[in-house]
Structures are given as C-alpha cells and as structure tokens.
mmCIF file of C-alpha atoms in Angstrom:
data_model
loop_
_atom_site.group_PDB
_atom_site.id
_atom_site.type_symbol
_atom_site.label_atom_id
_atom_site.label_comp_id
_atom_site.label_asym_id
_atom_site.label_seq_id
_atom_site.Cartn_x
_atom_site.Cartn_y
_atom_site.Cartn_z
ATOM 1 C CA MET N 61 -8.712 28.136 16.345
ATOM 2 C CA SER N 62 -9.216 29.125 13.053
ATOM 3 C CA TRP N 63 -10.589 26.240 10.471
ATOM 4 C CA ARG N 64 -9.098 25.881 6.878
ATOM 5 C CA ILE N 65 -11.829 25.253 4.362
ATOM 6 C CA ASP N 66 -10.447 23.032 1.668
ATOM 7 C CA PRO N 67 -12.063 21.053 -1.528
ATOM 8 C CA PHE N 68 -13.197 17.633 -0.506
ATOM 9 C CA PRO N 69 -10.643 15.286 -1.253
ATOM 10 C CA GLU N 70 -11.379 12.056 -3.975
ATOM 11 C CA GLY N 71 -9.643 9.938 -1.715
ATOM 12 C CA GLY N 72 -6.418 9.450 0.751
ATOM 13 C CA PRO N 73 -5.901 10.021 4.476
ATOM 14 C CA LEU N 74 -8.298 13.211 4.030
ATOM 15 C CA PHE N 75 -11.192 11.576 2.339
ATOM 16 C CA GLU N 76 -11.160 8.653 4.888
ATOM 17 C CA GLY N 77 -10.530 11.558 7.774
ATOM 18 C CA ALA N 78 -14.100 12.607 6.246
ATOM 19 C CA ILE N 79 -15.542 9.481 6.434
ATOM 20 C CA ALA N 80 -14.416 8.874 9.790
ATOM 21 C CA VAL N 81 -15.715 12.312 11.149
ATOM 22 C CA TYR N 82 -19.227 11.281 9.179
ATOM 23 C CA ALA N 83 -19.153 8.427 11.186
ATOM 24 C CA GLU N 84 -18.330 9.784 14.272
ATOM 25 C CA ALA N 85 -21.418 12.767 14.291
ATOM 26 C CA PHE N 86 -23.876 10.257 13.387
ATOM 27 C CA ALA N 87 -22.793 7.538 15.824
ATOM 28 C CA PRO N 88 -24.638 9.082 18.952
ATOM 29 C CA PRO N 89 -28.250 9.878 19.251
ATOM 30 C CA PRO N 90 -30.695 10.398 17.551
ATOM 31 C CA TYR N 91 -29.300 8.876 14.990
ATOM 32 C CA SER N 92 -27.124 6.054 16.397
ATOM 33 C CA ASP N 93 -25.892 4.539 13.026
ATOM 34 C CA PRO N 94 -22.255 4.150 13.257
ATOM 35 C CA ASP N 95 -21.973 2.358 10.546
ATOM 36 C CA ARG N 96 -23.154 5.372 8.199
ATOM 37 C CA GLY N 97 -19.701 6.303 7.315
ATOM 38 C CA GLU N 98 -19.651 2.913 4.943
ATOM 39 C CA GLU N 99 -22.603 4.195 3.271
ATOM 40 C CA ILE N 100 -21.628 7.851 2.456
ATOM 41 C CA ARG N 101 -18.064 6.227 1.239
ATOM 42 C CA TYR N 102 -20.252 4.277 -0.927
ATOM 43 C CA ARG N 103 -22.191 6.827 -2.097
ATOM 44 C CA LEU N 104 -19.628 8.856 -2.797
ATOM 45 C CA ARG N 105 -17.839 6.906 -4.710
ATOM 46 C CA ARG N 106 -20.065 5.012 -6.692
ATOM 47 C CA LEU N 107 -23.230 7.823 -7.251
ATOM 48 C CA HIS N 108 -23.003 11.161 -5.771
ATOM 49 C CA ARG N 109 -19.851 12.273 -6.864
ATOM 50 C CA ASP N 110 -20.536 11.936 -10.756
ATOM 51 C CA ARG N 111 -24.028 14.016 -10.565
ATOM 52 C CA GLN N 112 -24.245 17.503 -11.719
ATOM 53 C CA GLY N 113 -22.778 20.571 -9.906
ATOM 54 C CA PHE N 114 -21.180 18.225 -7.093
ATOM 55 C CA ARG N 115 -19.137 19.897 -5.065
ATOM 56 C CA GLY N 116 -17.886 19.094 -1.453
ATOM 57 C CA PHE N 117 -15.435 20.782 1.269
ATOM 58 C CA ILE N 118 -13.842 19.519 4.562
ATOM 59 C CA ALA N 119 -12.875 21.440 7.692
ATOM 60 C CA LEU N 120 -9.637 20.848 9.193
ATOM 61 C CA GLY N 121 -7.880 21.891 12.242
ATOM 62 C CA GLU N 122 -4.487 21.877 13.303
ATOM 63 C CA PRO N 123 -3.671 18.265 14.456
ATOM 64 C CA GLU N 124 -1.626 19.139 17.194
ATOM 65 C CA GLU N 125 -4.118 21.149 18.886
ATOM 66 C CA PRO N 126 -6.191 19.302 21.452
ATOM 67 C CA GLY N 127 -8.884 16.836 20.341
ATOM 68 C CA VAL N 128 -7.997 17.547 16.298
ATOM 69 C CA PRO N 129 -7.897 13.925 15.049
ATOM 70 C CA ALA N 130 -3.804 12.641 13.546
ATOM 71 C CA HIS N 131 -5.675 13.575 10.189
ATOM 72 C CA GLY N 132 -6.857 16.979 10.976
ATOM 73 C CA VAL N 133 -10.307 16.912 9.347
ATOM 74 C CA VAL N 134 -13.087 18.049 11.509
ATOM 75 C CA GLY N 135 -16.136 18.219 9.774
ATOM 76 C CA MET N 136 -16.934 17.908 6.039
ATOM 77 C CA THR N 137 -19.989 18.257 3.335
ATOM 78 C CA TYR N 138 -21.002 18.036 -0.175
ATOM 79 C CA GLY N 139 -23.734 18.581 -2.748
ATOM 80 C CA TYR N 140 -24.751 18.683 -6.046
ATOM 81 C CA ARG N 141 -27.727 19.990 -8.568
ATOM 82 C CA SER N 142 -31.320 18.487 -7.808
ATOM 83 C CA GLN N 143 -33.008 16.892 -10.968
ATOM 84 C CA ARG N 144 -35.939 14.595 -11.579
ATOM 85 C CA GLY N 145 -35.082 10.654 -10.931
ATOM 86 C CA GLN N 146 -33.098 11.416 -8.005
ATOM 87 C CA TRP N 147 -34.290 9.630 -5.073
ATOM 88 C CA TRP N 148 -34.553 12.165 -2.355
ATOM 89 C CA ARG N 149 -35.635 14.927 -4.881
ATOM 90 C CA ASP N 150 -38.803 12.865 -6.384
ATOM 91 C CA ALA N 151 -39.476 11.951 -2.398
ATOM 92 C CA VAL N 152 -39.688 15.480 -1.503
ATOM 93 C CA ALA N 153 -41.482 16.222 -4.556
ATOM 94 C CA ARG N 154 -44.627 14.247 -4.197
ATOM 95 C CA GLU N 155 -45.035 15.945 -0.538
ATOM 96 C CA LEU N 156 -45.167 19.143 -2.054
ATOM 97 C CA ASP N 157 -48.009 20.836 -4.119
ATOM 98 C CA ARG N 158 -47.340 22.006 -7.389
ATOM 99 C CA ARG N 159 -46.605 25.661 -6.729
ATOM 100 C CA ALA N 160 -44.086 24.534 -3.514
ATOM 101 C CA ARG N 161 -42.143 21.823 -5.990
ATOM 102 C CA LYS N 162 -41.722 24.262 -8.468
ATOM 103 C CA ARG N 163 -40.652 27.238 -6.089
ATOM 104 C CA TRP N 164 -38.457 24.941 -4.109
ATOM 105 C CA LEU N 165 -37.173 22.097 -6.737
ATOM 106 C CA GLY N 166 -37.235 24.092 -9.864
ATOM 107 C CA ASN N 167 -33.720 25.236 -9.890
ATOM 108 C CA ALA N 168 -32.340 23.726 -7.047
ATOM 109 C CA TYR N 169 -29.297 22.640 -5.190
ATOM 110 C CA GLU N 170 -29.177 20.051 -2.400
ATOM 111 C CA LEU N 171 -26.895 20.102 0.239
ATOM 112 C CA VAL N 172 -26.581 16.394 0.410
ATOM 113 C CA GLU N 173 -24.482 15.741 3.776
ATOM 114 C CA ILE N 174 -23.261 17.655 6.324
ATOM 115 C CA ALA N 175 -21.259 16.359 9.755
ATOM 116 C CA VAL N 176 -19.137 17.805 12.039
ATOM 117 C CA HIS N 177 -16.716 15.670 14.860
ATOM 118 C CA PRO N 178 -18.792 15.903 18.232
ATOM 119 C CA ASP N 179 -15.926 17.625 19.988
ATOM 120 C CA PHE N 180 -16.257 20.451 17.160
ATOM 121 C CA GLN N 181 -19.466 21.210 17.174
ATOM 122 C CA SER N 182 -21.227 24.647 17.880
ATOM 123 C CA ARG N 183 -18.175 26.446 17.181
ATOM 124 C CA GLY N 184 -19.042 27.975 13.588
ATOM 125 C CA ILE N 185 -17.516 25.058 11.513
ATOM 126 C CA GLY N 186 -20.800 23.813 10.376
ATOM 127 C CA ALA N 187 -21.803 27.203 9.035
ATOM 128 C CA LEU N 188 -18.691 27.824 7.632
ATOM 129 C CA LEU N 189 -18.762 24.671 5.580
ATOM 130 C CA VAL N 190 -22.219 25.570 4.525
ATOM 131 C CA GLU N 191 -21.109 28.810 3.117
ATOM 132 C CA ALA N 192 -18.747 27.614 1.095
ATOM 133 C CA LEU N 193 -20.616 24.815 -0.477
ATOM 134 C CA LEU N 194 -23.560 27.585 -1.722
ATOM 135 C CA GLU N 195 -20.815 30.562 -2.437
ATOM 136 C CA GLY N 196 -21.485 31.640 -5.962
ATOM 137 C CA ARG N 197 -24.124 28.719 -6.651
ATOM 138 C CA PRO N 198 -25.922 29.623 -9.793
ATOM 139 C CA GLU N 199 -29.108 27.958 -8.731
ATOM 140 C CA LYS N 200 -32.093 29.988 -6.995
ATOM 141 C CA THR N 201 -32.497 27.328 -4.279
ATOM 142 C CA CYS N 202 -30.692 25.155 -1.857
ATOM 143 C CA VAL N 203 -32.769 22.678 0.087
ATOM 144 C CA LEU N 204 -32.264 19.855 2.350
ATOM 145 C CA SER N 205 -33.620 17.409 5.029
ATOM 146 C CA THR N 206 -32.849 16.959 8.532
ATOM 147 C CA ARG N 207 -34.331 14.856 11.308
ATOM 148 C CA THR N 208 -36.558 17.065 13.231
ATOM 149 C CA ASP N 209 -35.026 15.275 16.739
ATOM 150 C CA SER N 210 -31.360 16.728 15.630
ATOM 151 C CA ARG N 211 -30.593 20.361 16.465
ATOM 152 C CA ALA N 212 -29.331 20.644 13.062
ATOM 153 C CA HIS N 213 -32.214 23.039 12.163
ATOM 154 C CA GLU N 214 -31.294 25.407 14.275
ATOM 155 C CA LEU N 215 -28.232 25.959 12.576
ATOM 156 C CA TYR N 216 -29.797 26.080 9.202
ATOM 157 C CA GLY N 217 -32.227 28.437 10.176
ATOM 158 C CA ARG N 218 -29.259 30.575 11.396
ATOM 159 C CA LEU N 219 -28.121 30.401 8.026
ATOM 160 C CA GLY N 220 -31.718 31.694 6.571
ATOM 161 C CA PHE N 221 -33.291 28.391 5.675
ATOM 162 C CA GLU N 222 -36.762 27.787 6.572
ATOM 163 C CA VAL N 223 -38.733 24.495 6.678
ATOM 164 C CA ILE N 224 -40.923 23.772 3.249
ATOM 165 C CA THR N 225 -42.596 20.768 5.046
ATOM 166 C CA GLU N 226 -42.283 17.931 7.435
ATOM 167 C CA MET N 227 -42.155 14.231 6.329
ATOM 168 C CA THR N 228 -40.951 10.656 6.617
ATOM 169 C CA PHE N 229 -39.100 9.257 4.067
ATOM 170 C CA THR N 230 -39.629 5.693 4.857
ATOM 171 C CA PRO N 231 -43.081 4.269 6.693
ATOM 172 C CA GLY N 232 -42.730 4.599 10.136
ATOM 173 C CA GLY N 233 -39.408 5.986 9.863
ATOM 174 C CA ALA N 234 -38.274 9.093 11.748
ATOM 175 C CA PRO N 235 -39.660 12.728 10.929
ATOM 176 C CA PHE N 236 -37.676 15.321 8.861
ATOM 177 C CA TYR N 237 -38.003 18.911 8.295
ATOM 178 C CA VAL N 238 -37.634 19.373 4.621
ATOM 179 C CA MET N 239 -35.717 22.966 4.672
ATOM 180 C CA GLY N 240 -35.232 25.575 1.845
ATOM 181 C CA LYS N 241 -33.081 28.815 1.532
ATOM 182 C CA VAL N 242 -33.242 30.901 -1.825
ATOM 183 C CA LEU N 243 -29.953 32.080 -3.076
ATOM 184 C CA GLY N 244 -28.089 35.129 -4.294
#
C-alpha cells in the first residue's frame, strides 16, 4: 500500500481524523491515555499552531483498504521552532550542561507530536512523516522526547537521532529519552 503525505489540515474531517489517530495511538500501554487526543486538539487550536516554524503533516491511506478509517488518516505529526520560554524547551535546557544546551537547543526544531494508528505501525509511515516534517528545515538540529518504555526511540534511532539525555518531566513521572539529530 502507498501512503500519501499531506499538510496538516486546519479543521474539518481530516483534522478530526488526525486527532482520532492520535487518541488511538496513545490509548494502549505504555501510555494508557485515551483522552490525550482532546489535549492535542486544544494545544493545536490554542497554542502550537501559532508558534514560529509550525508545520505538520498527515499520512493518508485509501479508505477502501482493509483497516483504514473512513477519514483515511493513519498518521500525523507536527513541530515548530524551539525557543526560550516554551515549557518543553526550558525543561530540557535545565537538564543539559551549557555546551549541550548550545549544541542541541541553540537553533533547534522540535518534533512535538507524532502518532501512527496502532494497526498501521511498523509500515514506514512514521519515517515518512518525520522525513516530510524535517525536509528543508533551516534549523541546525531537531529535538524530541519519547518515553523510554515505548518503541518510538527505535524509529528515531534508525532516522539518525541520538539520545542526548534521559529525564522525567514531572516528579515521579515516566522517564523519557530526549533525542536529537543534526540537520542538513
């Protein structure tokens, strides 16, 4: 099956399809967070879309193919330019020494969210989405975080990301890898 990568929609059925895929991807363990789609809907509409360098993509399959949702969306991703004053960036900056902070966060693009419907994982869709998101980016690095108990870090490793540090974002919270990739 071939996948079509399109720009992230601003609204409508494809936007809702992307949110539904996100919720499906984060419902099973280790996340066990079926309501996370609502959080992402809010962040996209109220905060993230307005950040410098925002862009996103969806992966579409053919709705008549077995297992493809009626809206056709099987994956989504988005990111933006990392800047001081953003919660995630500042939390990571506190964990890094000055040299690592300058190297990884000095001129960085953040891969903020990516999700592939569980029925379509391990088919190359995540790689296609990351490649589309990073294509032509002017920043020097791309940074992201992923739970250490998920398999996502394996994908990122195959795409050239390396572990910068391991940390938690909340006291007693799950450990995350912060990963980075030099661009261009």
